[in-house]
Short mmCIF file of C-alpha atoms and ligand atoms in Angstrom, two decimals:
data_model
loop_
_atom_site.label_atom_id
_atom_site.label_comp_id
_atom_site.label_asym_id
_atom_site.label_seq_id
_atom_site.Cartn_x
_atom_site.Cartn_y
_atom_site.Cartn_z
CA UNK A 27 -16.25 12.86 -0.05
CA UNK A 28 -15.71 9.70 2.09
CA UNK A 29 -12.28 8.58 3.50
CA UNK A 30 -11.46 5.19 5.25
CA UNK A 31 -8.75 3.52 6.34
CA UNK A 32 -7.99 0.06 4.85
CA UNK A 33 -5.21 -2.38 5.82
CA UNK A 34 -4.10 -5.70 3.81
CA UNK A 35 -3.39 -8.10 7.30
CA UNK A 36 0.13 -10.08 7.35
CA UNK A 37 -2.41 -12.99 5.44
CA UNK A 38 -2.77 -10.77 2.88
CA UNK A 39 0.62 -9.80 2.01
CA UNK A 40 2.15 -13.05 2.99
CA UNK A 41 -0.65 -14.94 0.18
CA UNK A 42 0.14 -12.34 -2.35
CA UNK A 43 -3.44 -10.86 -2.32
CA UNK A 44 -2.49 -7.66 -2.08
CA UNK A 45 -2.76 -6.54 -6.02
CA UNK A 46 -6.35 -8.32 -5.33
CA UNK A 47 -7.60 -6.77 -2.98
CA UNK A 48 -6.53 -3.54 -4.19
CA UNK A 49 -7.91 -4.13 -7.66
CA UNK A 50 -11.62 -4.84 -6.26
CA UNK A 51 -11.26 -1.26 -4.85
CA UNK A 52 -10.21 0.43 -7.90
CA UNK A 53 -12.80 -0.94 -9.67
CA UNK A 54 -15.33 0.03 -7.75
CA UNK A 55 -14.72 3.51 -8.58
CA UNK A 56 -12.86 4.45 -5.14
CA UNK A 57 -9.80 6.71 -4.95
CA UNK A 58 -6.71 5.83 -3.35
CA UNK A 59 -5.05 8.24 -1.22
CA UNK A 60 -2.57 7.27 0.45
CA UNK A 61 -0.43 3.46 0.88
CA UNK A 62 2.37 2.35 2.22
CA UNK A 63 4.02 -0.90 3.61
CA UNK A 64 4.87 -1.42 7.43
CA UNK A 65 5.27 -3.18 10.34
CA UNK A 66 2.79 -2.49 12.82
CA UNK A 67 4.27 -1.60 16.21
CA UNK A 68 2.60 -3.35 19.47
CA UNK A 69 1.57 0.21 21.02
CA UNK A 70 0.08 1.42 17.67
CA UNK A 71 -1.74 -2.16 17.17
CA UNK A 72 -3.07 -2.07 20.71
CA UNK A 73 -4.21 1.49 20.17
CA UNK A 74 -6.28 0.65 16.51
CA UNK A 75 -7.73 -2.33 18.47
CA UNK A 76 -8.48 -0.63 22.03
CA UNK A 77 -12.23 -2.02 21.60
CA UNK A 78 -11.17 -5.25 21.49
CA UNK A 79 -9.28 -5.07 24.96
CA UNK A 80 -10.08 -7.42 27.64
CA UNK A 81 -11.76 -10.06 25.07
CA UNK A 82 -10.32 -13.17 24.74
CA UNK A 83 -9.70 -13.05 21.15
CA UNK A 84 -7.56 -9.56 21.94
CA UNK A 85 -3.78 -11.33 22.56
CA UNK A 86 -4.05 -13.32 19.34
CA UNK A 87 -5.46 -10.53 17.11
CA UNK A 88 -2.25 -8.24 18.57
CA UNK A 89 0.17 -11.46 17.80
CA UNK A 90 -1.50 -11.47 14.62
CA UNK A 91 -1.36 -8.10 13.19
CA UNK A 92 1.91 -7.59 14.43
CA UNK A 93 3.49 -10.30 12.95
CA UNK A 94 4.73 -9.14 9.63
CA UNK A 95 4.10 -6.23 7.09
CA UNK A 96 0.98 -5.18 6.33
CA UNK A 97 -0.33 -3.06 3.40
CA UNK A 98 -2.13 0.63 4.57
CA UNK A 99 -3.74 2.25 2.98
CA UNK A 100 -6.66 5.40 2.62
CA UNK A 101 -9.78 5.23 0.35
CA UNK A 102 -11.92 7.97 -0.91
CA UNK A 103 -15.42 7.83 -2.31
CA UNK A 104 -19.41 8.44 -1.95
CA UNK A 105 -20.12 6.72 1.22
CA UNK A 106 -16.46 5.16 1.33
CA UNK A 107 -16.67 3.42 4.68
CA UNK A 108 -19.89 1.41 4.13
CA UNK A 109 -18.92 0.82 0.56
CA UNK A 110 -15.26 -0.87 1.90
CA UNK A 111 -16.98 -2.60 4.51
CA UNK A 112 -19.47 -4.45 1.66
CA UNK A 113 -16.44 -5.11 -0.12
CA UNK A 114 -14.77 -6.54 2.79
CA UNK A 115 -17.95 -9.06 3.92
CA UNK A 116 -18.47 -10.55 7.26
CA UNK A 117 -15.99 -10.37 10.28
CA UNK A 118 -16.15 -14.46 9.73
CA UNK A 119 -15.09 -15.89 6.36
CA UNK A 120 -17.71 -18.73 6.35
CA UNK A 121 -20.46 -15.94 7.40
CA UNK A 122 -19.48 -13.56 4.62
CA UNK A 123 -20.75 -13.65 1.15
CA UNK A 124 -19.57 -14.93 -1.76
CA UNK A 125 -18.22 -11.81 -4.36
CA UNK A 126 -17.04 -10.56 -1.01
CA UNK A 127 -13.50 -10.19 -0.33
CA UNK A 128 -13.31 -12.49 2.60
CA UNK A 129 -16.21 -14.43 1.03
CA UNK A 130 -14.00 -15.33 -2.06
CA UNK A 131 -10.61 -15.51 -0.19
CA UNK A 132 -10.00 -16.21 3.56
CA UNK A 133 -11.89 -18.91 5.88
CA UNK A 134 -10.92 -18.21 9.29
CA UNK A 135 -12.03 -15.53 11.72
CA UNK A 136 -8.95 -14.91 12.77
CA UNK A 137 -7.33 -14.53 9.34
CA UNK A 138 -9.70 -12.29 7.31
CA UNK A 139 -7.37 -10.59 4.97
CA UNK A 140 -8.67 -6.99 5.73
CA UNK A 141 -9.46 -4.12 8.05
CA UNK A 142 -11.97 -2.06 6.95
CA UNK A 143 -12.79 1.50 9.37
CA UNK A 144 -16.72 0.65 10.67
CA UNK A 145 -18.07 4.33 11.05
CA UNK A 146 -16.78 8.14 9.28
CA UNK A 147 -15.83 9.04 13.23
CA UNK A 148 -13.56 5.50 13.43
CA UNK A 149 -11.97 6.31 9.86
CA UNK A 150 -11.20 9.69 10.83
CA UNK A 151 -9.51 8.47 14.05
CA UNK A 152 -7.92 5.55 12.12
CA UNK A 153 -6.56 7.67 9.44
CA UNK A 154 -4.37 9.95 12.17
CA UNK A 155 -3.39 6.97 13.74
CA UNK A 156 -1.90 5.34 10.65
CA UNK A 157 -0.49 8.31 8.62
CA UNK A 158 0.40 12.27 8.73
CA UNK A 159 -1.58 14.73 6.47
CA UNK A 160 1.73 15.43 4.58
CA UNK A 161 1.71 11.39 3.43
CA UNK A 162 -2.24 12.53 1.77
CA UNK A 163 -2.31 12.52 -1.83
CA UNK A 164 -4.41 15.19 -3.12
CA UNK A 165 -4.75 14.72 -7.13
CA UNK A 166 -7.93 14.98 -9.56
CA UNK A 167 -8.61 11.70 -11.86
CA UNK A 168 -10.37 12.59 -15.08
CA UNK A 169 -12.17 9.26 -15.12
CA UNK A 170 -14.14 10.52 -11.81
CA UNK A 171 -16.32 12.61 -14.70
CA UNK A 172 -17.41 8.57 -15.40
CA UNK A 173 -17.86 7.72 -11.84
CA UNK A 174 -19.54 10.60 -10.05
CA UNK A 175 -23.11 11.55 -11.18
P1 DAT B 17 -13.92 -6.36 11.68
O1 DAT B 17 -12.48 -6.67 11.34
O2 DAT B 17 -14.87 -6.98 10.69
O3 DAT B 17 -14.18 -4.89 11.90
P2 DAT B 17 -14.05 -6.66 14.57
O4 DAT B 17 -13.67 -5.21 14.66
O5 DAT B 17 -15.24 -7.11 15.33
O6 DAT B 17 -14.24 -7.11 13.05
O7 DAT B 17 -12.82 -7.54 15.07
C1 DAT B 17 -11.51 -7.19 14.69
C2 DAT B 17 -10.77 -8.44 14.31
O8 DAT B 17 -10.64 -9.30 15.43
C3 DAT B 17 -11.48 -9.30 13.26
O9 DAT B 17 -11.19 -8.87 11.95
C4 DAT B 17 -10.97 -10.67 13.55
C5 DAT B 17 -10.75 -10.65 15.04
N1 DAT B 17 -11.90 -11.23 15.75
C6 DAT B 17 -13.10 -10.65 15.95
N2 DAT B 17 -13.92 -11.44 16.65
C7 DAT B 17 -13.21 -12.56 16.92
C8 DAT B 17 -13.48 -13.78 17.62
N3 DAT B 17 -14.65 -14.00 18.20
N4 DAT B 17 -12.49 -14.72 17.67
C9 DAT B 17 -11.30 -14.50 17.09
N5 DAT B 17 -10.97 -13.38 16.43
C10 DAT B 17 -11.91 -12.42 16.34
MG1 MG B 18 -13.61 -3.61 13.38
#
């Protein structure tokens, strides 16, 4: 089974989307994990967004997510990292699709609501960089008999 790590931006917890977003990923059959509330620290930020260095975009997106608490959490499920992602929709608001998460709710790039992990080897790294194995829920659901074939 699939993990990936999600966050809810400062956006989303400062619109009150969090119970949103979270309820389009319970319903689409994924497990949650682990969550917790925080305020992401400028080395940890600049760490989770080391790809983005250099670009021009890269001061604003470090203002950005370290600018108030932010919602993070870990999903589990078949294929968990593509499904999030297709939850999620285009990087760009106007670009992603309607039913999507930043189709329905944000418009601007630079306020899109939600990180999603884009590959199992980024989620893995993700995942250590946002929480410690003993913050890992481990706990059967008996409505998975209903969700996994
Ligand atoms: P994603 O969040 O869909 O994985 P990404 O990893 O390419 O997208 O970029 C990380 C974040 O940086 C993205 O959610 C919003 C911001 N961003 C990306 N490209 C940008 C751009 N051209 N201008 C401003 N912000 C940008
Ligand atoms: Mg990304």
């Amino acid at each position: 089974m699939q993990r990936t790590l999600v966050l809810i931006k400062p956006d989303g917890v400062q619109r009150g989307l969090v119970g949103e977003i979270i309820r389009r990923l319970e319903r689409r059959g994924l497990k949650l994990i682990a969550m917790k509330m925080m305020q992401v620290p400028r080395e940890q930020a600049s760490r989770h967004y080391a790809e983005h260095q250099g670009k021009a975009f890269y001061e604003g997106l470090l203002g950005f997510i370290t600018s108030g608490p932010i919602v993070a959490m870990i999903w589990e499920g078949r294929e968990a990292v593509t499904v999030v992602r297709s939850l999620m929709g285009s990087t760009d608001p106007l670009k992603a699709q309607p039913g999507t998460i930043r189709g329905d709710l944000a418009l601007d790039l630079g306020m899109n609501l939600i990180h999603g992990s884009d590959s199992p080897a980024r989620a893995e790294s993700e995942i250590a960089l946002f929480f410690s194995a003993a913050e890992f829920h481990e706990y059967e659901r008996t409505i998975d008999q209903w969700i996994r074939e």
